[in-house]
Amino acid sequence: MSIIKTVNYFLFDVLKCILYIIALLPLGVLYILGDIIYYPLYYIVKYRRRVVRKNLISSYPDKSLEEIVDLEKKFYHHFCNYMMETLKLISISDKEMKKRFVYKNLGELENIVSDGKPVFLMMGHYGNWEWVTSLTVQVPKSIFMAQIYSPLKNEAADRFMYKLRARFHSLGIARNQTLREILRLKAEGKQLMVGFIADQRPSRKNLHLWTDFLNHDTPCLIGTEKIARKIDANVLFLDVKCTKRGYYEGKFKVISLDSKNTPELYITTKYMQELETTINFAPQYWLWSHDRWKYNKEDLKQ
């Protein structure tokens, strides 16, 4: 191991110790820290503010600049809440998690899972998507849960985030291993439920589907649908509402219970429609700092 790499791991271990200590604080105190962080993040660092402002203006052209700025500030306040809540995953109890993230129709989910087919749970970067990993403490232990993730370039940070997301005993599957791992788990007879965050921007070589989304011609990832159709998985959408700071409500909505025979691209299109409805209900809880519309359909035709 190189000296630079060794120093990097040492510094990150020191940072982890600090984060673990901070995570022991009550959420109320962490939210105060988040409120403090908001001001330099928004006014001084101006973290990705150009991207956020551009995305909001183009998505909601009928809103005044005053309304856009108000929405922008609400987004950054929530983003700071999200960081504190995600850090709290280190120490939060199962009991506290059940109280803070309530699922309205768990019985319906359990009925769908009980038919033996894998279940794909599609969601977006909305609310606190990291807290959805705690679903394991609210469903029967017979359900084996996994989530797809993109590994971070920094190995130390990647290991930290992997352990954080596995805090409630779900399995993390690297994106490039998705099909292989799902087929392996299915062959082992696992009663499988897999979470997919599917609102990322596809790479240039994967621009296979464009749809109208938040007032944009938007390229969509279709990998989740391709795998679902291949193994005939049941596909659900997780509709999330933030009822108040630190409290979320989730509802499972059926996208397809017959993926193998569902018309091609229906699953992805339906997912994008459901996500748009969720975002429009309370836009401040979506991840507007992501450069979602980097690619322009007309420009790519040239």
Coordinates of C-alpha atoms in Angstrom, one line a residue:
M1 CA 0.0 0.0 0.0
S2 CA 1.4 3.4 -1.0
I3 CA 2.2 6.1 1.6
I4 CA -0.5 8.4 0.2
K5 CA -3.1 5.6 0.4
T6 CA -2.0 4.8 3.9
V7 CA -2.4 8.4 5.0
N8 CA -5.7 8.6 3.2
Y9 CA -7.0 5.6 5.2
F10 CA -5.7 7.0 8.5
L11 CA -7.3 10.4 7.9
F12 CA -10.6 8.8 7.0
D13 CA -10.4 6.6 10.1
V14 CA -10.0 9.7 12.2
L15 CA -13.0 11.3 10.4
K16 CA -15.1 8.2 11.0
C17 CA -14.4 8.4 14.7
I18 CA -15.6 12.0 14.8
L19 CA -18.7 11.1 12.8
Y20 CA -19.5 8.1 15.1
I21 CA -19.3 10.5 18.1
I22 CA -21.5 13.1 16.4
A23 CA -24.0 10.4 15.4
L24 CA -24.6 9.6 19.1
L25 CA -26.3 13.0 19.5
P26 CA -30.1 13.1 19.5
L27 CA -31.6 13.9 16.1
G28 CA -32.9 17.2 17.4
V29 CA -29.4 18.3 18.1
L30 CA -28.2 17.0 14.7
Y31 CA -30.9 19.1 13.0
I32 CA -29.6 22.2 14.8
L33 CA -26.1 21.4 13.4
G34 CA -27.8 21.0 10.0
D35 CA -29.4 24.4 10.3
I36 CA -26.0 25.9 11.1
I37 CA -24.4 24.1 8.1
Y38 CA -27.1 25.4 5.8
Y39 CA -25.9 29.0 5.9
P40 CA -22.3 28.5 4.7
L41 CA -23.4 25.8 2.3
Y42 CA -26.0 28.0 0.6
Y43 CA -24.6 31.5 0.9
I44 CA -20.8 31.0 1.0
V45 CA -19.8 27.7 -0.6
K46 CA -22.9 27.9 -2.9
Y47 CA -22.7 24.2 -3.4
R48 CA -24.0 23.4 -6.9
R49 CA -26.4 26.4 -6.7
R50 CA -26.1 27.1 -10.4
V51 CA -27.3 23.6 -11.2
V52 CA -30.1 23.7 -8.7
R53 CA -31.3 27.1 -9.9
K54 CA -31.1 26.0 -13.6
N55 CA -33.0 22.8 -12.9
L56 CA -35.8 24.5 -10.9
I57 CA -36.3 27.3 -13.4
S58 CA -36.5 24.9 -16.4
S59 CA -38.7 22.4 -14.5
Y60 CA -41.2 25.1 -13.3
P61 CA -41.2 27.9 -15.9
D62 CA -44.5 29.2 -14.5
K63 CA -43.0 30.0 -11.1
S64 CA -41.7 33.5 -10.4
L65 CA -38.1 34.0 -9.4
E66 CA -39.2 34.6 -5.8
E67 CA -41.0 31.2 -5.8
I68 CA -37.9 29.5 -7.3
V69 CA -35.6 31.0 -4.7
D70 CA -38.0 30.0 -1.9
L71 CA -38.0 26.4 -3.3
E72 CA -34.3 26.5 -3.7
K73 CA -33.7 27.4 0.0
K74 CA -36.2 24.7 1.1
F75 CA -34.2 22.2 -0.9
Y76 CA -30.9 23.1 0.8
H77 CA -32.5 23.0 4.2
H78 CA -33.8 19.5 3.5
F79 CA -30.4 18.5 2.0
C80 CA -28.8 19.4 5.3
N81 CA -31.5 17.5 7.2
Y82 CA -30.8 14.5 4.8
M83 CA -27.1 14.6 5.7
M84 CA -27.8 14.6 9.4
E85 CA -30.4 11.8 9.1
T86 CA -28.0 9.7 7.1
L87 CA -25.3 10.1 9.6
K88 CA -27.7 9.1 12.4
L89 CA -28.0 5.7 10.7
I90 CA -24.9 4.8 12.6
S91 CA -26.7 4.8 15.9
I92 CA -30.5 5.0 15.4
S93 CA -32.5 2.1 16.9
D94 CA -35.0 -0.1 15.1
K95 CA -37.8 1.3 17.3
E96 CA -36.9 4.9 16.4
M97 CA -36.6 4.0 12.8
K98 CA -40.1 2.4 12.7
K99 CA -41.5 5.5 14.3
R100 CA -39.9 7.9 11.8
F101 CA -40.4 6.0 8.5
V102 CA -44.0 4.6 8.4
Y103 CA -45.2 2.4 5.5
K104 CA -48.9 2.7 4.9
N105 CA -49.5 -0.7 3.1
L106 CA -47.0 -3.2 4.4
G107 CA -49.7 -5.9 4.2
E108 CA -50.1 -5.4 0.5
L109 CA -46.3 -5.6 0.0
E110 CA -46.2 -8.9 2.0
N111 CA -49.0 -10.4 -0.2
I112 CA -47.1 -9.5 -3.3
V113 CA -43.8 -10.9 -2.0
S114 CA -45.5 -14.1 -0.9
D115 CA -46.2 -15.3 -4.5
G116 CA -42.5 -16.3 -4.7
K117 CA -41.3 -13.9 -7.5
P118 CA -38.6 -11.4 -6.8
V119 CA -39.8 -7.9 -6.1
F120 CA -38.1 -4.8 -7.5
L121 CA -38.8 -1.7 -5.5
M122 CA -38.1 1.4 -7.7
M123 CA -37.6 4.8 -6.1
G124 CA -35.9 8.1 -6.6
H125 CA -33.5 10.4 -4.8
Y126 CA -36.4 11.8 -2.8
G127 CA -37.0 12.3 0.9
N128 CA -34.4 10.2 2.6
W129 CA -33.7 7.3 0.3
E130 CA -30.9 6.0 2.7
W131 CA -33.5 5.4 5.4
V132 CA -35.4 3.0 3.1
T133 CA -32.7 0.5 3.9
S134 CA -34.4 0.2 7.4
L135 CA -37.4 -1.5 5.7
T136 CA -35.8 -4.8 6.8
V137 CA -37.0 -4.2 10.4
Q138 CA -40.6 -3.8 9.3
V139 CA -41.1 -6.8 7.0
P140 CA -41.0 -10.6 7.8
K141 CA -37.5 -12.0 8.3
S142 CA -38.2 -14.4 5.4
I143 CA -37.8 -11.5 3.0
F144 CA -34.2 -11.1 1.9
M145 CA -33.5 -7.4 1.1
A146 CA -30.8 -5.9 -1.1
Q147 CA -30.1 -2.6 -2.7
I148 CA -28.2 -1.6 -5.8
Y149 CA -25.5 1.0 -5.4
S150 CA -22.7 2.7 -7.3
P151 CA -19.4 2.2 -5.6
L152 CA -17.5 5.3 -4.7
K153 CA -14.0 6.0 -6.2
N154 CA -12.5 6.5 -2.7
E155 CA -12.2 3.0 -1.2
A156 CA -12.3 4.1 2.4
A157 CA -15.4 6.2 1.8
D158 CA -17.0 3.4 -0.2
R159 CA -16.5 0.9 2.7
F160 CA -18.0 3.4 5.2
M161 CA -21.1 4.0 3.1
Y162 CA -21.5 0.3 2.4
K163 CA -21.5 -0.5 6.1
L164 CA -23.9 2.4 6.8
R165 CA -26.4 1.1 4.2
A166 CA -26.1 -2.4 5.5
R167 CA -26.8 -1.2 9.1
F168 CA -30.2 -2.9 9.0
H169 CA -28.9 -6.2 7.5
S170 CA -29.7 -5.6 3.8
L171 CA -27.2 -6.6 1.1
G172 CA -25.5 -4.0 -1.1
I173 CA -25.0 -5.1 -4.7
A174 CA -22.6 -3.1 -6.9
R175 CA -24.3 -1.8 -10.0
N176 CA -22.1 -3.8 -12.4
Q177 CA -22.9 -7.0 -10.6
T178 CA -26.7 -6.6 -10.5
L179 CA -28.0 -9.3 -12.8
R180 CA -25.3 -11.9 -11.7
E181 CA -26.1 -11.4 -8.0
I182 CA -29.9 -11.3 -8.4
L183 CA -29.7 -14.6 -10.4
R184 CA -27.5 -16.1 -7.7
L185 CA -29.8 -15.1 -4.8
K186 CA -32.8 -16.3 -6.8
A187 CA -31.1 -19.7 -7.4
E188 CA -30.5 -20.0 -3.7
G189 CA -34.3 -19.7 -3.1
K190 CA -34.2 -16.4 -1.4
Q191 CA -37.6 -14.5 -1.1
L192 CA -36.0 -11.5 -2.7
M193 CA -36.8 -7.8 -2.7
V194 CA -34.3 -5.4 -4.3
G195 CA -34.3 -1.6 -4.2
F196 CA -33.4 0.4 -7.3
I197 CA -32.8 4.2 -7.3
A198 CA -33.5 4.7 -11.0
D199 CA -33.6 8.4 -11.6
Q200 CA -29.9 8.9 -12.5
R201 CA -28.7 10.2 -15.8
P202 CA -27.7 7.4 -18.2
S203 CA -24.3 7.4 -19.9
R204 CA -24.2 8.6 -23.5
K205 CA -24.1 5.0 -24.8
N206 CA -27.3 4.1 -22.9
L207 CA -29.7 6.7 -24.2
H208 CA -32.4 4.2 -25.3
L209 CA -35.5 5.9 -23.9
W210 CA -36.6 9.5 -23.7
T211 CA -39.7 10.7 -21.9
D212 CA -41.4 13.9 -20.8
F213 CA -40.3 14.5 -17.2
L214 CA -40.5 17.7 -15.3
N215 CA -40.9 19.8 -18.4
H216 CA -37.8 18.2 -20.0
D217 CA -37.1 15.6 -22.7
T218 CA -35.4 13.2 -20.3
P219 CA -33.2 10.2 -20.9
C220 CA -34.1 7.2 -18.7
L221 CA -32.2 4.2 -17.4
I222 CA -33.9 1.0 -18.6
G223 CA -31.7 -1.5 -16.8
T224 CA -34.2 -2.2 -14.0
E225 CA -36.9 -3.0 -16.5
K226 CA -34.7 -5.2 -18.6
I227 CA -33.7 -7.3 -15.6
A228 CA -37.3 -7.4 -14.3
R229 CA -38.6 -8.7 -17.7
K230 CA -35.8 -11.2 -17.9
I231 CA -36.6 -12.8 -14.5
D232 CA -40.3 -11.9 -14.4
A233 CA -40.0 -9.8 -11.2
N234 CA -42.9 -7.9 -9.6
V235 CA -42.2 -4.2 -9.9
L236 CA -43.4 -1.6 -7.3
F237 CA -42.8 2.1 -6.9
L238 CA -42.2 3.6 -3.5
D239 CA -44.1 6.9 -3.1
V240 CA -42.6 8.9 -0.3
K241 CA -44.0 11.8 1.6
C242 CA -42.2 13.9 4.2
T243 CA -44.9 14.5 6.9
K244 CA -42.6 16.7 9.0
R245 CA -38.9 17.1 9.6
G246 CA -37.5 13.7 10.4
Y247 CA -40.7 11.8 9.6
Y248 CA -41.5 10.0 6.4
E249 CA -44.4 8.0 5.0
G250 CA -44.1 5.5 2.3
K251 CA -46.7 3.8 0.1
F252 CA -46.1 0.9 -2.3
K253 CA -47.7 1.3 -5.7
V254 CA -47.8 -1.5 -8.3
I255 CA -46.1 -0.9 -11.6
S256 CA -46.3 -4.4 -12.9
L257 CA -47.1 -7.9 -11.5
D258 CA -46.4 -9.6 -14.9
S259 CA -43.2 -8.0 -16.1
K260 CA -42.4 -10.7 -18.6
N261 CA -45.6 -9.9 -20.6
T262 CA -45.7 -6.2 -19.9
P263 CA -45.2 -4.0 -23.0
E264 CA -41.6 -3.0 -23.6
L265 CA -40.6 0.3 -21.8
Y266 CA -43.9 0.5 -20.0
I267 CA -42.3 -0.2 -16.6
T268 CA -39.7 2.6 -17.0
T269 CA -42.2 5.1 -18.4
K270 CA -44.7 4.3 -15.6
Y271 CA -41.9 4.7 -13.0
M272 CA -41.0 8.1 -14.3
Q273 CA -44.6 9.2 -14.3
E274 CA -45.0 8.1 -10.6
L275 CA -41.8 9.8 -9.6
E276 CA -42.8 13.1 -11.3
T277 CA -46.1 13.0 -9.4
T278 CA -44.2 12.5 -6.1
I279 CA -41.8 15.3 -6.9
N280 CA -44.5 17.8 -7.9
F281 CA -46.4 17.2 -4.6
A282 CA -43.4 18.7 -2.7
P283 CA -40.4 19.5 -5.0
Q284 CA -38.0 20.5 -2.2
Y285 CA -37.4 16.9 -1.3
W286 CA -35.9 15.8 -4.6
L287 CA -32.1 15.9 -5.3
W288 CA -32.0 19.0 -7.5
S289 CA -28.3 19.3 -7.3
H290 CA -27.8 16.4 -9.7
D291 CA -27.2 17.6 -13.3
R292 CA -30.0 15.4 -14.6
W293 CA -30.4 17.1 -18.0
K294 CA -26.8 17.3 -19.2
Y295 CA -27.8 15.7 -22.5
N296 CA -30.1 17.4 -24.9
K297 CA -32.0 15.1 -27.3
E298 CA -31.9 17.5 -30.2
D299 CA -28.2 18.2 -29.8
L300 CA -27.4 14.5 -29.8
K301 CA -29.2 14.0 -33.1
Q302 CA -26.7 16.3 -34.8

